[in-house]
Structure formats: structure tokens, C-alpha cells
PDB file of C-alpha atoms in Angstrom:
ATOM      1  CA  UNK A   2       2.006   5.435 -17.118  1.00 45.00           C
ATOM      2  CA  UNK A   3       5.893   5.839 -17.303  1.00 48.00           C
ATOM      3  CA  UNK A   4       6.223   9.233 -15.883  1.00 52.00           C
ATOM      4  CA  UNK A   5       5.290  10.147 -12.609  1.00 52.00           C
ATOM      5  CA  UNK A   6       2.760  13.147 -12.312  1.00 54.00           C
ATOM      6  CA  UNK A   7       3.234  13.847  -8.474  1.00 51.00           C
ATOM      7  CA  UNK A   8       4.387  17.336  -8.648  1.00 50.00           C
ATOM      8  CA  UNK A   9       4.430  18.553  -4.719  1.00 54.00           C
ATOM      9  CA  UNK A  10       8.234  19.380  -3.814  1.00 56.00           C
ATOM     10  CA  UNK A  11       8.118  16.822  -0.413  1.00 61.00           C
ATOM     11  CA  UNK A  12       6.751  14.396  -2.834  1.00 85.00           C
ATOM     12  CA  UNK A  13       4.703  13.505   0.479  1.00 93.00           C
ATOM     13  CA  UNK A  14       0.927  12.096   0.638  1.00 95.00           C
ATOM     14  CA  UNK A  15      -1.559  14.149   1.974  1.00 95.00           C
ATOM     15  CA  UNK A  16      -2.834  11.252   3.636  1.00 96.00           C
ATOM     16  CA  UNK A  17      -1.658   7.647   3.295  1.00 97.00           C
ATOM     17  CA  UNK A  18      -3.571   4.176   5.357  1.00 98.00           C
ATOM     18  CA  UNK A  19      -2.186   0.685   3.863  1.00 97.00           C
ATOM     19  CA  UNK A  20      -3.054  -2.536   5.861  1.00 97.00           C
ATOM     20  CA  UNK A  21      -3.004  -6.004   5.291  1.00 95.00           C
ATOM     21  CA  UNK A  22      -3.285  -9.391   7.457  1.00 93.00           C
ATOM     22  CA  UNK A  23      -4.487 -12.343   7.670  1.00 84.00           C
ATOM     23  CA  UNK A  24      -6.383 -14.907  10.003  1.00 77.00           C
ATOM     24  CA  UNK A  25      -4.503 -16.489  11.872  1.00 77.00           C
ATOM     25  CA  UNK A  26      -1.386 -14.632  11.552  1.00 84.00           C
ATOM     26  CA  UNK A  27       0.167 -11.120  12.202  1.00 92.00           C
ATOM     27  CA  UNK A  28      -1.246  -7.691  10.338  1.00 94.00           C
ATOM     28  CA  UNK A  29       0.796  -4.755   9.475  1.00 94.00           C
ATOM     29  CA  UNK A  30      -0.439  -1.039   8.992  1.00 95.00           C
ATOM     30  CA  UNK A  31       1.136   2.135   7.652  1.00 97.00           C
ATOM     31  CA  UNK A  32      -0.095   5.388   7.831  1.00 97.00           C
ATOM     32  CA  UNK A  33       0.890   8.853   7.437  1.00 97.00           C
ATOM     33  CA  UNK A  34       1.057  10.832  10.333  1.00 96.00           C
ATOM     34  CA  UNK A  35       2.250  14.505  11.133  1.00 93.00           C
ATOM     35  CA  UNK A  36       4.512  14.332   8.946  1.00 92.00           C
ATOM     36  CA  UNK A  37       6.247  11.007   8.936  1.00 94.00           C
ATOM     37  CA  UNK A  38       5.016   7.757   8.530  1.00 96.00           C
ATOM     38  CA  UNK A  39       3.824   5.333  11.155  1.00 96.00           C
ATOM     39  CA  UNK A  40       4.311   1.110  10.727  1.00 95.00           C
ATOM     40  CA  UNK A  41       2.859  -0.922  13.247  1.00 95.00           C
ATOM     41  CA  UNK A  42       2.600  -4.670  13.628  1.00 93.00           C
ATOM     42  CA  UNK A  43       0.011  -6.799  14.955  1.00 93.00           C
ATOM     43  CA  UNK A  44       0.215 -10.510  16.248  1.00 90.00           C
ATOM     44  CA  UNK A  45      -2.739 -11.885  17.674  1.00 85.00           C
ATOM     45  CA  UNK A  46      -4.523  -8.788  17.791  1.00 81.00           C
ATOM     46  CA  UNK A  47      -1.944  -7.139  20.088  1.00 85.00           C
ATOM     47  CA  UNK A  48       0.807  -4.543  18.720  1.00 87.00           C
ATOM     48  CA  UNK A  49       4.257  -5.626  18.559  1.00 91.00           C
ATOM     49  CA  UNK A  50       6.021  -2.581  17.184  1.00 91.00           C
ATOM     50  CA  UNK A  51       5.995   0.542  16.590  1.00 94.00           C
ATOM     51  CA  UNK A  52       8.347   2.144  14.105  1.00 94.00           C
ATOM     52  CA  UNK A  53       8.113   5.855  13.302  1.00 96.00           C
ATOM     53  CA  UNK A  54      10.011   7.058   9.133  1.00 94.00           C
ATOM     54  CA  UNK A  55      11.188   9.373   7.102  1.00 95.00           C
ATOM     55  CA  UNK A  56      11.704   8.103   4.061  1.00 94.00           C
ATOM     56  CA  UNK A  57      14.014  10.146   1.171  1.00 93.00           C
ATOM     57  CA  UNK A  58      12.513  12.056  -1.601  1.00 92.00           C
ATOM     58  CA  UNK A  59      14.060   9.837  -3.926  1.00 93.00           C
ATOM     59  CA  UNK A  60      12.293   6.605  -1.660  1.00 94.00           C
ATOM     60  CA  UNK A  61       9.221   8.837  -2.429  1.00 95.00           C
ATOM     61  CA  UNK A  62       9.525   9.235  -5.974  1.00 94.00           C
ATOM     62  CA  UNK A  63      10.572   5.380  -6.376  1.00 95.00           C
ATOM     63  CA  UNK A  64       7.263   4.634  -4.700  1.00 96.00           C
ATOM     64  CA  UNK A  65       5.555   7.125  -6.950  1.00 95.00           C
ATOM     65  CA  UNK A  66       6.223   5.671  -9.970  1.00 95.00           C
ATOM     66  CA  UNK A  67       5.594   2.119  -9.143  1.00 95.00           C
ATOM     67  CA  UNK A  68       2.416   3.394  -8.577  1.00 95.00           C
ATOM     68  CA  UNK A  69       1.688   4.868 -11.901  1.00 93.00           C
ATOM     69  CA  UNK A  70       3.061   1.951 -13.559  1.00 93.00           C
ATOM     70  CA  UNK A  71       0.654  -0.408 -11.632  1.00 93.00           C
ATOM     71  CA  UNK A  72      -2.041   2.319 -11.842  1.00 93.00           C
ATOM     72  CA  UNK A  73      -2.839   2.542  -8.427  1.00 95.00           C
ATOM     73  CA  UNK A  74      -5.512   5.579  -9.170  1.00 94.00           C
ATOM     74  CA  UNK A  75      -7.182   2.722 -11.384  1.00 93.00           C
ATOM     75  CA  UNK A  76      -7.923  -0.141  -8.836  1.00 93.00           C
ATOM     76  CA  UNK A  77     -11.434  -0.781  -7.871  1.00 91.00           C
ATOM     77  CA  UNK A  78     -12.870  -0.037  -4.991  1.00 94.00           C
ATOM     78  CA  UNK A  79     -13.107  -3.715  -3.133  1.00 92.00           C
ATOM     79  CA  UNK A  80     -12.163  -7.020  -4.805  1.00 89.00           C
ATOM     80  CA  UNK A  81     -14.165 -10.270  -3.991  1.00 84.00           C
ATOM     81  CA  UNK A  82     -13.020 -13.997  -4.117  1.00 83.00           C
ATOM     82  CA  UNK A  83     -14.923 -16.577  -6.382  1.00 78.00           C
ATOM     83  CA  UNK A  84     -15.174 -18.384  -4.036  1.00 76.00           C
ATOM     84  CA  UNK A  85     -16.415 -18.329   0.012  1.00 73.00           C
ATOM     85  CA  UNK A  86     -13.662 -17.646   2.243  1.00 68.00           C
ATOM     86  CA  UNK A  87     -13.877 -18.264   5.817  1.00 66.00           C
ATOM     87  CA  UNK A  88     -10.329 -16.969   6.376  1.00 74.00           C
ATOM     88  CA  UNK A  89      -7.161 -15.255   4.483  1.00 80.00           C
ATOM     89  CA  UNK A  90      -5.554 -12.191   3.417  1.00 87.00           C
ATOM     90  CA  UNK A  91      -7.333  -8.670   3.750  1.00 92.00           C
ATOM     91  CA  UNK A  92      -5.510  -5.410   2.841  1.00 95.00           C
ATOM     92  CA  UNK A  93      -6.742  -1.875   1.635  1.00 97.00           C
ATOM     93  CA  UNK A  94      -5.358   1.177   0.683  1.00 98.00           C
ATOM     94  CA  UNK A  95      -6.419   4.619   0.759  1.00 98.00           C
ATOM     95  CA  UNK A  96      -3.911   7.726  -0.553  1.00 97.00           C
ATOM     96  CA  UNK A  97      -4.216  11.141  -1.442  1.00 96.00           C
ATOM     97  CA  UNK A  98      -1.187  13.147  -2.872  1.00 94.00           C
ATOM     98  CA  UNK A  99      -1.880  16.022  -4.779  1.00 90.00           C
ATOM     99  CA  UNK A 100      -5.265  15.401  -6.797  1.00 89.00           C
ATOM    100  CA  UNK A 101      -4.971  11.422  -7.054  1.00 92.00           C
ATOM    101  CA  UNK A 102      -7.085   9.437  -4.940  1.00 95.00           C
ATOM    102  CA  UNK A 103      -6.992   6.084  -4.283  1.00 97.00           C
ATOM    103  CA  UNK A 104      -9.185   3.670  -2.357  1.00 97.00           C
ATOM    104  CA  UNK A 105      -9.371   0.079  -2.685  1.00 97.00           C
ATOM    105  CA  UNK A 106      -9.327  -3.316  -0.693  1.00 95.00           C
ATOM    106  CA  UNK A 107      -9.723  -7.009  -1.066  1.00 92.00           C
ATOM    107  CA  UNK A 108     -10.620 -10.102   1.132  1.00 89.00           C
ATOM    108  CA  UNK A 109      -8.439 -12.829  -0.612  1.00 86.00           C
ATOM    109  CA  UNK A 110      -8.745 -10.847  -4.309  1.00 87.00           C
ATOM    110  CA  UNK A 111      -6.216  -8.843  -5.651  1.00 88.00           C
ATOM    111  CA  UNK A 112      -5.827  -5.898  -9.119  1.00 89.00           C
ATOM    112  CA  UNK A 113      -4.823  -7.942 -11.823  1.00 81.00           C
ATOM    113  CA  UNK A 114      -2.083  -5.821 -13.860  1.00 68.00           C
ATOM    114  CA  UNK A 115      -3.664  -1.972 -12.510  1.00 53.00           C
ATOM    115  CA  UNK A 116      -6.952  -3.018 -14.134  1.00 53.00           C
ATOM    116  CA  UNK A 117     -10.536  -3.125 -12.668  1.00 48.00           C
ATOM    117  CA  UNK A 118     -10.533  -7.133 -13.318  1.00 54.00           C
ATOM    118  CA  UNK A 119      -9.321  -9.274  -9.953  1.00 59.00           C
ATOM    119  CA  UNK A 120      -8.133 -12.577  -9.082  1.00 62.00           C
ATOM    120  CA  UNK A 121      -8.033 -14.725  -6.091  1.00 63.00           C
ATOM    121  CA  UNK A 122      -4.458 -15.525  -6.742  1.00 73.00           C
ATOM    122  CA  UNK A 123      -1.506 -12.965  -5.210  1.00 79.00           C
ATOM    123  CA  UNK A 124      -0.716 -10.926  -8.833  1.00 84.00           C
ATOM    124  CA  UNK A 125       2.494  -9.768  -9.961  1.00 87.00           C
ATOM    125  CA  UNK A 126       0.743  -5.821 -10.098  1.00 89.00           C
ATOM    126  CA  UNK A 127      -0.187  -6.530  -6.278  1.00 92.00           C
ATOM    127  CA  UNK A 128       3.175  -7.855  -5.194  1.00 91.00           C
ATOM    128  CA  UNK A 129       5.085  -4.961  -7.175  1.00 93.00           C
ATOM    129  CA  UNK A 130       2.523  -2.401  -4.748  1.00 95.00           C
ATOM    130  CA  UNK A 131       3.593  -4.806  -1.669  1.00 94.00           C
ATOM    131  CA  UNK A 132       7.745  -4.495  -3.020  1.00 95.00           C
ATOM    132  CA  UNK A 133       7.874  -0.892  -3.191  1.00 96.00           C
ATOM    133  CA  UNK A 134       5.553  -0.483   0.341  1.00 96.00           C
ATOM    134  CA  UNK A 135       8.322  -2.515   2.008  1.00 95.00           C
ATOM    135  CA  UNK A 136      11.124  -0.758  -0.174  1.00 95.00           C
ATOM    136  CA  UNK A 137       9.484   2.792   1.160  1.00 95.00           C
ATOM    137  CA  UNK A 138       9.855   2.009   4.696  1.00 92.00           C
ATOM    138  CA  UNK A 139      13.531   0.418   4.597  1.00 90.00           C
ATOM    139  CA  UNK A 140      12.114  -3.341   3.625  1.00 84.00           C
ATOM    140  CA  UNK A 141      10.808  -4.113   7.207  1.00 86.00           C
ATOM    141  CA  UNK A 142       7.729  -6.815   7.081  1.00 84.00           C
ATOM    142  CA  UNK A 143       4.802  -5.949   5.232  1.00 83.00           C
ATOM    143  CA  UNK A 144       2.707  -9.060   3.481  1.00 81.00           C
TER     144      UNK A 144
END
């Protein structure tokens, strides 16, 4: 942790797919995409925008390194209420840049602090990832 280790000059994923949503209310994706990434927003099941980025190198790098310090590449690969739900919050996320490889997800369970452990409750390490997600793509809606 502390340093980031991403050493491709674009500091841009090889591939990139974050989504999260919820019943009952509107879901957000973002993916990387020939170059640039892609945000789209759902409500109801039907897309409301569209919004096509380019973020900085240094927005890449600041993304970067929240990610080490969260320990992203650490997260396991699905996290599980302790309870039944019947409706909430999913998300995953799946990125590749340079040899790290991430891909996780949750229905209503979150990372606690990077580690394998999870939690029902929204963490601090989940709503850092969810900050710097929304700081990468110019702080439009993402939660």
C-alpha cells in the first residue's frame, strides 16, 4: 500500500466494468470502452444518460492509488448479507491494468477496510472506492 505500482504511461485499464443499483431506484455503470470511458444511468430499467470521458492522467493516478490503499486487488470475489434480503444495493467490479486483476461484487455486503472480511453495513473502504469512482469521472452520480 502507499505507492502506486501501475506503471503503463496512459495509466489506463485494460479493461474496466463498475456497476451498482438498487431495487427500486436508479443503477449506474461505467465501463471502459475504446479508449475512453462510458457512464450510463438507469431508472426503472430504462437508460437516462449517456456520458462518454476522458479523464487526466493525474485523475488516473488519483484513482490508482485509492485503490492500493483500499486494496482493491484484495477484495473477495462476492460478499453475502447475514441476513435474507429481498431487495437493496448490488454493485461489482471487474479491472485489469497492467497485471492486477480485480473481480468482486456484493448484494447488500461490502470489503471491510481492503480485507476478505464483509459487512452488511456501507464501509468507509467501500465509500472511499465509490469517492474516487465519482471523483474519476468529474463527480457525476454514482451510489
Amino acid at each position: 500500500m502507499g505507492e502506486t505500482h501501475i506503471v503503463n504511461q496512459s495509466h489506463h485499464p485494460k479493461s474496466l466494468e463498475i456497476s451498482i443499483g438498487g431495487y427500486g431506484g436508479p443503477s449506474y455503470d461505467l465501463t471502459w470502452e475504446d479508449g475512453h470511458l462510458v457512464y450510463r444511468m438507469y431508472e426503472d430499467g430504462t437508460q437516462q444518460a449517456v456520458l462518454h470521458m476522458r479523464p487526466s492522467k493525474r485523475s488516473w493516478e488519483a484513482f490508482w492509488k485509492v485503490m492500493d490503499e483500499i486494496d482493491i486487488w484484495g477484495w473477495q470475489d462476492h460478499y453475502e448479507p447475514s441476513g435474507r434480503v429481498m431487495d437493496g444495493t448490488g454493485w461489482s467490479v471487474k479491472i485489469l491494468v497492467d497485471d492486477r486483476f480485480v473481480e468482486s461484487g456484493g448484494d447488500n455486503a461490502y470489503p471491510v477496510d481492503g480485507h476478505c472480511a464483509g459487512t452488511d453495513e456501507v464501509t468507509p473502504c467501500f465509500r472511499k472506492f465509490l469517492r474516487a469512482v465519482r471523483r474519476l469521472m468529474g463527480y457525476v452520480p454514482f451510489e
